[in-house]
Tab-separated table of C-alpha atoms in Angstrom:
chain	number	residue	atom	x	y	z
A	1	MET	CA	-4.795	4.209	-17.842
A	2	THR	CA	-1.303	2.750	-17.610
A	3	PHE	CA	0.904	2.800	-14.544
A	4	PRO	CA	4.636	2.160	-14.389
A	5	PHE	CA	6.262	-0.434	-12.180
A	6	ASP	CA	9.782	-1.723	-11.811
A	7	PRO	CA	9.853	-5.088	-13.605
A	8	THR	CA	13.287	-5.839	-12.184
A	9	GLN	CA	12.111	-5.880	-8.547
A	10	GLY	CA	11.108	-9.082	-6.833
A	11	LEU	CA	7.478	-8.010	-6.456
A	12	VAL	CA	5.105	-5.977	-8.577
A	13	ILE	CA	4.583	-2.846	-6.520
A	14	VAL	CA	1.666	-0.491	-7.105
A	15	GLU	CA	0.680	2.763	-5.465
A	16	ALA	CA	-2.601	2.904	-3.573
A	17	LYS	CA	-4.395	5.518	-1.524
A	18	ILE	CA	-6.581	4.811	1.452
A	19	ALA	CA	-8.940	7.452	2.792
A	20	GLY	CA	-9.554	7.319	6.507
A	21	PRO	CA	-11.309	9.281	9.205
A	22	THR	CA	-8.126	11.121	10.184
A	23	ASN	CA	-5.650	10.715	7.319
A	24	ASN	CA	-5.518	9.931	3.619
A	25	VAL	CA	-2.445	7.798	3.078
A	26	VAL	CA	-0.583	6.876	-0.092
A	27	VAL	CA	1.154	3.517	0.261
A	28	HIS	CA	2.856	0.873	-1.829
A	29	LEU	CA	1.265	-2.540	-2.105
A	30	ALA	CA	2.377	-5.791	-3.664
A	31	LEU	CA	0.086	-6.886	-6.467
A	32	ASP	CA	-0.837	-10.431	-5.465
A	33	THR	CA	-3.067	-12.509	-7.730
A	34	GLY	CA	-2.567	-15.338	-5.245
A	35	ALA	CA	-4.528	-13.416	-2.613
A	36	THR	CA	-8.324	-13.543	-2.756
A	37	ASN	CA	-8.584	-10.229	-0.945
A	38	THR	CA	-6.794	-6.969	-0.328
A	39	PHE	CA	-4.802	-6.767	2.897
A	40	LEU	CA	-3.353	-3.755	4.677
A	41	ASP	CA	-1.110	-3.563	7.688
A	42	GLU	CA	-3.265	-2.983	10.758
A	43	ALA	CA	-0.903	-0.235	11.946
A	44	LEU	CA	-1.599	1.635	8.711
A	45	LEU	CA	-5.350	1.285	9.145
A	46	ALA	CA	-5.042	2.583	12.694
A	47	PHE	CA	-2.947	5.494	11.449
A	48	ALA	CA	-5.643	6.372	8.906
A	49	GLY	CA	-8.127	6.481	11.750
A	50	TYR	CA	-9.807	3.096	11.704
A	51	THR	CA	-10.303	1.127	14.887
A	52	PRO	CA	-11.281	-2.491	15.562
A	53	ALA	CA	-14.784	-1.135	16.208
A	54	ASP	CA	-14.994	-0.313	12.483
A	55	ALA	CA	-14.615	-3.980	11.559
A	56	THR	CA	-17.764	-5.546	10.156
A	57	SER	CA	-16.583	-9.133	9.910
A	58	GLN	CA	-13.888	-11.529	10.997
A	59	PHE	CA	-12.432	-14.172	8.706
A	60	GLU	CA	-9.972	-17.008	8.731
A	61	VAL	CA	-7.274	-16.678	6.104
A	62	LEU	CA	-5.243	-19.571	4.774
A	63	THR	CA	-1.580	-18.602	4.382
A	64	ALA	CA	1.535	-20.499	3.373
A	65	SER	CA	2.443	-20.917	7.024
A	66	GLY	CA	-0.945	-21.622	8.534
A	67	THR	CA	-4.334	-20.127	9.203
A	68	ILE	CA	-4.706	-16.653	10.659
A	69	ARG	CA	-7.720	-14.643	11.744
A	70	VAL	CA	-8.239	-11.134	10.406
A	71	LEU	CA	-10.731	-8.322	10.823
A	72	GLU	CA	-12.442	-6.910	7.754
A	73	VAL	CA	-12.758	-3.147	7.732
A	74	PRO	CA	-14.715	-1.349	5.010
A	75	VAL	CA	-12.680	1.738	4.176
A	76	THR	CA	-14.350	4.920	3.010
A	77	SER	CA	-12.392	5.054	-0.198
A	78	PHE	CA	-9.605	2.987	-1.701
A	79	MET	CA	-7.790	3.928	-4.894
A	80	ALA	CA	-5.291	1.997	-6.992
A	81	LEU	CA	-4.442	1.635	-10.674
A	82	GLY	CA	-6.777	4.460	-11.597
A	83	GLN	CA	-9.810	2.810	-9.976
A	84	THR	CA	-11.642	4.010	-6.894
A	85	ARG	CA	-13.759	1.797	-4.661
A	86	THR	CA	-15.975	3.122	-1.903
A	87	SER	CA	-16.765	1.127	1.224
A	88	PHE	CA	-14.124	-1.297	0.035
A	89	PRO	CA	-13.501	-4.246	2.390
A	90	ILE	CA	-9.901	-4.377	3.606
A	91	GLN	CA	-8.469	-7.256	5.610
A	92	ALA	CA	-6.404	-5.962	8.527
A	93	HIS	CA	-3.255	-7.948	9.119
A	94	SER	CA	0.075	-7.403	10.794
A	95	PHE	CA	3.000	-7.792	8.412
A	96	PRO	CA	5.987	-8.349	10.688
A	97	PRO	CA	9.546	-7.714	9.490
A	98	GLY	CA	11.317	-10.651	7.951
A	99	THR	CA	8.221	-12.191	6.400
A	100	GLY	CA	8.902	-10.980	2.880
A	101	HIS	CA	6.684	-7.942	3.349
A	102	ASP	CA	9.465	-5.682	4.584
A	103	GLY	CA	9.011	-2.959	1.971
A	104	VAL	CA	5.248	-3.052	1.562
A	105	LEU	CA	2.291	-2.211	3.750
A	106	GLY	CA	-0.109	-4.663	2.196
A	107	LEU	CA	-1.307	-6.698	-0.739
A	108	LEU	CA	-3.595	-5.721	-3.598
A	109	GLY	CA	-5.654	-8.847	-4.106
A	110	LEU	CA	-8.122	-10.336	-6.538
A	111	ASP	CA	-11.166	-8.670	-5.006
A	112	PHE	CA	-9.907	-5.350	-6.364
A	113	LEU	CA	-9.229	-6.816	-9.802
A	114	ARG	CA	-12.351	-8.884	-10.485
A	115	GLY	CA	-14.549	-7.657	-13.313
A	116	HIS	CA	-11.636	-5.860	-14.918
A	117	VAL	CA	-8.923	-6.588	-17.434
A	118	LEU	CA	-5.485	-6.612	-15.838
A	119	THR	CA	-2.516	-6.317	-18.166
A	120	ILE	CA	1.014	-6.610	-16.812
A	121	ASP	CA	3.800	-5.881	-19.276
A	122	PHE	CA	7.076	-7.086	-17.792
A	123	ILE	CA	8.993	-5.813	-20.809
A	124	LYS	CA	7.822	-2.217	-20.626
A	125	GLY	CA	7.176	-2.237	-16.863
A	126	GLU	CA	3.560	-1.156	-17.248
A	127	ILE	CA	0.281	-2.183	-15.605
A	128	THR	CA	-3.167	-1.435	-16.915
A	129	LEU	CA	-6.462	-2.145	-15.173
A	130	ASP	CA	-9.369	-1.520	-17.515
A	131	PRO	CA	-13.090	-1.980	-16.921
A	132	GLY	CA	-14.075	-5.284	-18.481
A	133	THR	CA	-17.182	-6.361	-20.325
A	134	PRO	CA	-19.430	-9.036	-18.850
A	135	ALA	CA	-18.504	-11.749	-21.330
A	136	GLY	CA	-17.521	-14.584	-19.049
A	137	PRO	CA	-18.884	-18.143	-19.238
A	138	GLY	CA	-22.656	-18.157	-19.152
A	139	VAL	CA	-22.864	-14.426	-19.704
A	140	THR	CA	-24.312	-13.058	-22.900
A	141	PRO	CA	-22.446	-9.934	-24.032
B	1	MET	CA	12.517	17.905	10.097
B	2	ASN	CA	10.721	20.811	8.485
B	3	GLU	CA	12.825	20.776	5.360
B	4	VAL	CA	10.958	19.935	2.175
B	5	MET	CA	12.644	17.172	0.241
B	6	THR	CA	11.886	14.635	-2.438
B	7	ARG	CA	11.552	10.883	-2.085
B	8	ARG	CA	14.902	10.449	-3.858
B	9	GLU	CA	16.581	12.775	-1.355
B	10	ALA	CA	14.935	10.926	1.542
B	11	GLU	CA	16.239	7.639	0.136
B	12	THR	CA	19.762	9.033	0.331
B	13	LEU	CA	19.369	10.557	3.786
B	14	PHE	CA	17.500	7.657	5.397
B	15	PRO	CA	18.630	4.444	3.714
B	16	ASN	CA	16.554	1.307	4.366
B	17	GLU	CA	14.069	3.179	6.516
B	18	TRP	CA	10.351	3.863	6.482
B	19	VAL	CA	9.499	7.499	5.818
B	20	LEU	CA	6.249	9.309	6.556
B	21	MET	CA	6.019	12.454	4.467
B	22	ASP	CA	3.328	15.023	3.900
B	23	ASN	CA	1.733	14.688	0.506
B	24	THR	CA	0.187	18.077	-0.040
B	25	GLU	CA	1.944	18.419	-3.391
B	26	PRO	CA	0.801	15.248	-5.189
B	27	VAL	CA	3.087	13.978	-7.937
B	28	THR	CA	2.578	11.487	-10.735
B	29	ASP	CA	6.107	10.126	-11.008
B	30	GLY	CA	6.405	8.635	-7.527
B	31	ASN	CA	9.093	11.119	-6.507
B	32	TYR	CA	7.008	12.540	-3.648
B	33	ARG	CA	7.899	15.975	-2.340
B	34	GLY	CA	7.152	17.202	1.142
B	35	ARG	CA	8.237	17.466	4.765
B	36	VAL	CA	9.477	14.328	6.452
B	37	LEU	CA	7.144	13.838	9.418
B	38	ALA	CA	8.766	10.686	10.780
B	39	HIS	CA	11.292	8.052	9.750
B	40	GLY	CA	12.755	4.904	11.204
B	41	LYS	CA	13.466	1.213	10.763
B	42	ASP	CA	10.172	0.042	12.271
B	43	LYS	CA	7.107	0.935	10.208
B	44	THR	CA	4.697	0.142	13.019
B	45	GLU	CA	6.607	2.327	15.429
B	46	ILE	CA	6.777	5.410	13.199
B	47	LEU	CA	3.060	5.152	12.429
B	48	ARG	CA	2.232	4.818	16.124
B	49	GLN	CA	4.462	7.742	17.090
B	50	ALA	CA	3.133	9.960	14.317
B	51	LYS	CA	-0.442	9.196	15.298
B	52	GLY	CA	-0.030	11.333	18.401
B	53	GLN	CA	1.108	14.392	16.472
B	54	THR	CA	-0.742	17.041	14.545
B	55	LEU	CA	-0.319	15.950	10.951
B	56	PRO	CA	-1.468	17.085	7.552
B	57	ARG	CA	-4.379	15.014	6.296
B	58	GLU	CA	-2.617	13.939	3.098
B	59	VAL	CA	0.474	11.820	3.723
B	60	VAL	CA	2.547	9.157	2.031
B	61	VAL	CA	4.458	6.272	3.578
B	62	PHE	CA	7.276	4.573	1.710
B	63	PHE	CA	10.320	2.392	2.273
B	64	THR	CA	13.631	3.805	1.080
B	65	GLY	CA	15.350	0.475	0.474
B	66	PRO	CA	14.675	-2.425	-1.841
B	67	VAL	CA	11.250	-3.993	-1.313
B	68	VAL	CA	12.837	-7.411	-1.365
B	69	PRO	CA	16.288	-7.603	0.236
B	70	PRO	CA	19.032	-8.790	-2.139
B	71	GLY	CA	19.233	-12.561	-2.288
B	72	MET	CA	15.792	-13.036	-0.695
B	73	LYS	CA	12.968	-14.982	-2.345
B	74	VAL	CA	9.364	-14.234	-1.454
B	75	LEU	CA	6.308	-16.432	-1.094
B	76	LEU	CA	3.239	-14.330	-0.387
């Protein structure tokens, strides 16, 4: 399944949908292969109905400007690029204005992409995320 | 703000703002269509304010301006 994006923008923006206890919210995230995990603005998680009591873990995250501490919240359902994950762990973080995240509410990170084939066509402005085959090093197809 | 409008129309009416819109008529082209439930410059503020209202379950949040301001570089 192929999804369009604007290859002329500064970031690769993809649509995602988070299902929460009170609201299901469609948002735009920056595709970030430099992020190990998927991050959402904590205000968005709160809006969807999650509270700090829903967090199952707390982690330190290394950023370009230092180390921060985030709560990990497993969300009921998370959809992006035609894939749906249930009980998907989301890192809750505040993205203040002026930090380069002004137009996005989070980052789609590597944890969502692993085990799949990601194709980004900057000529056509198309992204495809296909289920992969287990053919990595040490794995017999 | 009960008027139904599209994302493109909201971009014209509310430039460089965050818009919270109901999403009961899902679209595939990104040009969402629904009632504007809240809008403003501060995404955190509009989400907090909207939280206290009776809202449809399906909503969409988007920014009406450029994701990266002109002339700005980004390091995520």
